[in-house]
């Protein structure tokens, strides 16, 4: 057993050295072979005619005059310029160079006879060896040692036969299908046989111990990968599987995780070297995935913090050398290498997993910091993997997010210092380490970005965006996560100060990169915009960390106003979108809790609503004006939308507070509230339609339409049924004239009538008719309910009977309303108003003849008919005189509304 252990140690020490030496030697041979192939290719592409034309002018030398060639040492190397053919030779060669023939498509017969037959034959050989061993076991012909010896000899014979056939010219000429290479199939069968033989010697018969079996299987797997360099890429996959599966096949009472890590590192390094040598990127992908999965399994199985950290760092170093440094030699290629980025991302995740699994031991934290530094160095040096910088930022954020700072603080002794910082003193070590990691990570992200963005040559679009994005977003997100883990989203002046410091730093960087912008270079604006966005985000975070409720909403709105003002002085495009983002944050805050100040009742509710909604509405309105001075885009629309929404909420909440005496939590509604809300909706529709004319904006057009629709729905449903005093029996407040009826029906009727004369978009013309009809109904209800309120004795308007005087008053009031509408229609030449007047007068006529004739008695009946007759005759004279009397005014068409035919009004 000691001999096997010594052999294994020697192999583990010698194998990396041999692999690295072989890799370096193969690279040199590979360069020389490529140079020879390129020169041979140029010679083969030159047509014979060109050669003849080129050498024909040269006089032939007599054979006797040919001198003996000089010794090799005396031959002087010809400069590269002398070897270049003349231009006419190059042109002729390009014209006559034959194109590479397309590879013919394989037929079914070719696949069956040349490809599948070889595959199945190799599988049959491997199975035959297994069945032969099984038969010998069942028949009891051979002992365990002899069986293992025969299996090993058979496998070695297959390997020898495969190598002999590979070197045979006849077989090599016949086996032209790479995927069905006969020597490779025989080698694969021998490899499988060796794997089975060693495993049987260990697991079935116990002829060798775990260490010897582990070493033999590992050597077989790596030898198989090495043989793939001669027999084909698919054989390396077999060796890779065998190498990484070997630890699963060997069981031990005392597993040595450190030895396993060393073995996996050696196998991975060997696979990387082979993949780089033969340009088999899939092999490097498979090896990387297997190594990372093994690392995660070892971490979850209880690997120590030091061992797991060293394993991840060594793998990261190997991946950096073979996948980045050796591939990206110039370091300035801006085309992203997503394969390398993916492998590095997996290793970064392995580092975070190691820290989380080991409860953030010092070794695991140090490994994460070292790994992050290596990632940033790669991103700084090689633009093709610049996206690793955002990966490092993600690693930092994940490290802080999963850090159990509260649990670590609970395990530390508590000091008895009583002051404003006493909350943090029970966990000085945990908070100190947490803060150091966060500050180091944020500083490293910013330093790496500045080092690359200010260096020469200038970074390309991919690298510029990656570095600037990581430096602007990473520290801000890390500060947010730290704020969550330490305070639990409770107001903290300390974290607010940190966020303000970040904002100041980003503002300085924004100014510096803005001065470095060159005319016509759009790429120069990327760092400026991203750092400006970082400054806005840091300011918003500072306000969130320091303020609460309505103060936060107001502060975010003022920050948006400040960003718009800065954008006006310094045209940085990202600032405009920063205003839009802040608008979305304010909207989310309002949607989360409309009572933004937390005050729902009492005398202070009026001021809280005014500040909480009024200041943000004004701030976003001014911000939209400032943004519109530069150009009109989505940022302008977002600011306008927030201004409209906040103004609408301000009016709605103030109405509710005024109606219910400052109590916003009253579960019921009231007639005055519904009436004022309806009037406010029509007022918003009127104002937004006017704004849509002066400032064309989809926000104003859509807002005007929505406000009009909401007003109509509230008028029909709310005022018509829900709070109608004739249906509810609720008392009406106020005096004889100034009362709730005037506010709930009269004011909305007037505003709805004004809105009706503003044409909506062409596809919503029906809204104009509906608005006019609702305005007429509201006016009719206002007059009717006002008379009912004046004549009613009981507070319940539906209880008292209708008397003769009240019935006559209805007729007179309806006629008066009709006359007013007629006068309005005649003066302003509005046919719709005249038709509404005619409809109202018809209703009055029907009432007088159908109701008053039977219900009224005495003088009231006479006065009703006399008044109706006089009014009708007067109306007829007016129509004859002014409209249909043949005068000039009669021939003139009615005036159209101010926006008639326009599609921009709301």
CSV table of N, CA and C in Angstrom, one decimal, residues 45-99:
chain,number,residue,atom,x,y,z
A,45,UNK,N,-1.8,27.6,-54.4
A,45,UNK,CA,-2.8,28.5,-55.1
A,45,UNK,C,-2.2,29.1,-56.4
A,46,UNK,N,-1.0,29.1,-56.6
A,46,UNK,CA,-0.4,29.7,-57.8
A,46,UNK,C,-0.6,28.8,-59.0
A,47,UNK,N,-1.3,29.2,-60.0
A,47,UNK,CA,-1.5,28.3,-61.2
A,47,UNK,C,-0.2,28.0,-62.0
A,48,UNK,N,-0.2,26.9,-62.7
A,48,UNK,CA,1.0,26.6,-63.4
A,48,UNK,C,1.3,27.6,-64.5
A,49,UNK,N,0.3,28.1,-65.2
A,49,UNK,CA,0.5,29.1,-66.2
A,49,UNK,C,1.2,30.3,-65.7
A,50,UNK,N,0.8,30.7,-64.6
A,50,UNK,CA,1.5,31.9,-64.0
A,50,UNK,C,2.9,31.6,-63.7
A,51,UNK,N,3.2,30.4,-63.2
A,51,UNK,CA,4.6,30.1,-63.0
A,51,UNK,C,5.4,30.1,-64.3
A,52,UNK,N,4.8,29.5,-65.3
A,52,UNK,CA,5.5,29.5,-66.6
A,52,UNK,C,5.7,30.9,-67.1
A,53,UNK,N,4.7,31.8,-67.0
A,53,UNK,CA,4.9,33.1,-67.5
A,53,UNK,C,5.9,33.9,-66.7
A,54,UNK,N,6.0,33.5,-65.4
A,54,UNK,CA,7.0,34.2,-64.6
A,54,UNK,C,8.4,33.8,-64.8
A,55,UNK,N,8.6,32.6,-65.2
A,55,UNK,CA,10.0,32.1,-65.3
A,55,UNK,C,10.4,32.1,-66.8
A,56,UNK,N,9.5,32.3,-67.7
A,56,UNK,CA,9.9,32.2,-69.1
A,56,UNK,C,10.9,33.2,-69.6
A,57,UNK,N,10.9,34.4,-69.1
A,57,UNK,CA,11.9,35.3,-69.6
A,57,UNK,C,13.3,35.0,-69.1
A,58,UNK,N,13.5,34.1,-68.1
A,58,UNK,CA,14.8,33.8,-67.6
A,58,UNK,C,15.4,32.7,-68.5
A,59,UNK,N,16.6,33.0,-69.0
A,59,UNK,CA,17.3,32.1,-69.9
A,59,UNK,C,17.7,30.8,-69.1
A,60,UNK,N,17.5,29.7,-69.8
A,60,UNK,CA,17.8,28.4,-69.1
A,60,UNK,C,19.3,28.3,-69.0
A,61,UNK,N,19.7,27.7,-67.9
A,61,UNK,CA,21.2,27.4,-67.7
A,61,UNK,C,21.5,26.0,-68.1
A,62,UNK,N,22.7,25.9,-68.7
A,62,UNK,CA,23.1,24.5,-69.0
A,62,UNK,C,23.3,23.7,-67.8
A,63,UNK,N,23.0,22.4,-68.0
A,63,UNK,CA,23.1,21.5,-66.9
A,63,UNK,C,24.5,21.5,-66.3
A,64,UNK,N,25.5,21.6,-67.2
A,64,UNK,CA,26.8,21.5,-66.7
A,64,UNK,C,27.2,22.7,-65.9
A,65,UNK,N,26.5,23.8,-66.0
A,65,UNK,CA,26.8,25.1,-65.3
A,65,UNK,C,26.2,25.1,-63.9
A,66,UNK,N,25.3,24.2,-63.6
A,66,UNK,CA,24.6,24.2,-62.3
A,66,UNK,C,25.6,23.9,-61.2
A,67,UNK,N,25.7,24.9,-60.3
A,67,UNK,CA,26.7,24.7,-59.2
A,67,UNK,C,26.1,23.9,-58.1
A,68,UNK,N,27.0,23.4,-57.3
A,68,UNK,CA,26.6,22.6,-56.1
A,68,UNK,C,26.0,23.6,-55.1
A,69,UNK,N,24.8,23.3,-54.5
A,69,UNK,CA,24.2,24.2,-53.6
A,69,UNK,C,25.1,24.4,-52.4
A,70,UNK,N,25.1,25.7,-51.9
A,70,UNK,CA,25.9,26.0,-50.7
A,70,UNK,C,25.5,25.3,-49.5
A,71,UNK,N,26.4,25.2,-48.5
A,71,UNK,CA,25.9,24.5,-47.3
A,71,UNK,C,24.8,25.3,-46.6
A,72,UNK,N,24.1,24.6,-45.7
A,72,UNK,CA,22.9,25.2,-45.1
A,72,UNK,C,23.3,26.4,-44.2
A,73,UNK,N,24.5,26.3,-43.7
A,73,UNK,CA,24.9,27.4,-42.8
A,73,UNK,C,25.1,28.7,-43.6
A,74,UNK,N,25.5,28.6,-44.9
A,74,UNK,CA,25.8,29.8,-45.7
A,74,UNK,C,24.6,30.4,-46.3
A,75,UNK,N,23.4,29.8,-46.2
A,75,UNK,CA,22.2,30.3,-46.8
A,75,UNK,C,21.8,31.5,-46.1
A,76,UNK,N,21.6,32.6,-46.8
A,76,UNK,CA,21.1,33.9,-46.1
A,76,UNK,C,19.6,34.0,-46.2
A,77,UNK,N,19.0,34.3,-45.1
A,77,UNK,CA,17.5,34.4,-45.1
A,77,UNK,C,17.1,35.5,-46.0
A,78,UNK,N,16.1,35.3,-46.8
A,78,UNK,CA,15.6,36.3,-47.7
A,78,UNK,C,14.6,37.1,-46.9
A,79,UNK,N,14.7,38.4,-47.0
A,79,UNK,CA,13.7,39.3,-46.3
A,79,UNK,C,12.3,39.0,-46.8
A,80,UNK,N,11.3,39.2,-46.0
A,80,UNK,CA,9.9,39.0,-46.4
A,80,UNK,C,9.5,39.7,-47.6
A,81,UNK,N,10.1,40.9,-47.8
A,81,UNK,CA,9.7,41.7,-49.0
A,81,UNK,C,10.2,41.0,-50.3
A,82,UNK,N,11.3,40.3,-50.2
A,82,UNK,CA,11.8,39.7,-51.4
A,82,UNK,C,11.0,38.5,-51.8
A,83,UNK,N,10.3,37.9,-50.9
A,83,UNK,CA,9.5,36.7,-51.2
A,83,UNK,C,8.1,37.0,-51.8
A,84,UNK,N,7.7,38.2,-51.7
A,84,UNK,CA,6.4,38.6,-52.2
A,84,UNK,C,6.4,38.5,-53.7
A,85,UNK,N,5.4,37.9,-54.3
A,85,UNK,CA,5.4,37.8,-55.8
A,85,UNK,C,5.0,39.2,-56.4
A,86,UNK,N,5.2,39.4,-57.6
A,86,UNK,CA,4.8,40.7,-58.3
A,86,UNK,C,3.3,40.8,-58.3
A,87,UNK,N,2.8,42.0,-58.5
A,87,UNK,CA,1.4,42.2,-58.5
A,87,UNK,C,0.7,41.5,-59.6
A,88,UNK,N,1.3,41.4,-60.8
A,88,UNK,CA,0.6,40.6,-61.8
A,88,UNK,C,0.4,39.1,-61.5
A,89,UNK,N,1.4,38.6,-60.7
A,89,UNK,CA,1.3,37.2,-60.3
A,89,UNK,C,0.2,37.0,-59.3
A,90,UNK,N,0.1,38.0,-58.4
A,90,UNK,CA,-1.0,37.9,-57.4
A,90,UNK,C,-2.3,38.0,-58.0
A,91,UNK,N,-2.5,38.9,-59.0
A,91,UNK,CA,-3.8,39.1,-59.7
A,91,UNK,C,-4.1,37.8,-60.4
A,92,UNK,N,-3.1,37.2,-61.1
A,92,UNK,CA,-3.4,36.0,-61.9
A,92,UNK,C,-3.8,34.9,-60.9
A,93,UNK,N,-3.1,34.8,-59.8
A,93,UNK,CA,-3.4,33.7,-58.9
A,93,UNK,C,-4.8,33.9,-58.3
A,94,UNK,N,-5.2,35.1,-58.0
A,94,UNK,CA,-6.6,35.3,-57.5
A,94,UNK,C,-7.6,35.0,-58.5
A,95,UNK,N,-7.4,35.3,-59.8
A,95,UNK,CA,-8.4,35.0,-60.8
A,95,UNK,C,-8.5,33.5,-61.1
A,96,UNK,N,-7.4,32.7,-61.0
A,96,UNK,CA,-7.4,31.3,-61.4
A,96,UNK,C,-7.5,30.4,-60.2
A,97,UNK,N,-7.4,31.0,-58.9
A,97,UNK,CA,-7.4,30.1,-57.7
A,97,UNK,C,-8.7,29.3,-57.7
A,98,UNK,N,-8.7,28.0,-57.6
A,98,UNK,CA,-9.9,27.2,-57.5
A,98,UNK,C,-10.6,27.4,-56.2
A,99,UNK,N,-11.9,27.4,-56.2
A,99,UNK,CA,-12.7,27.5,-54.9
A,99,UNK,C,-12.7,26.2,-54.3
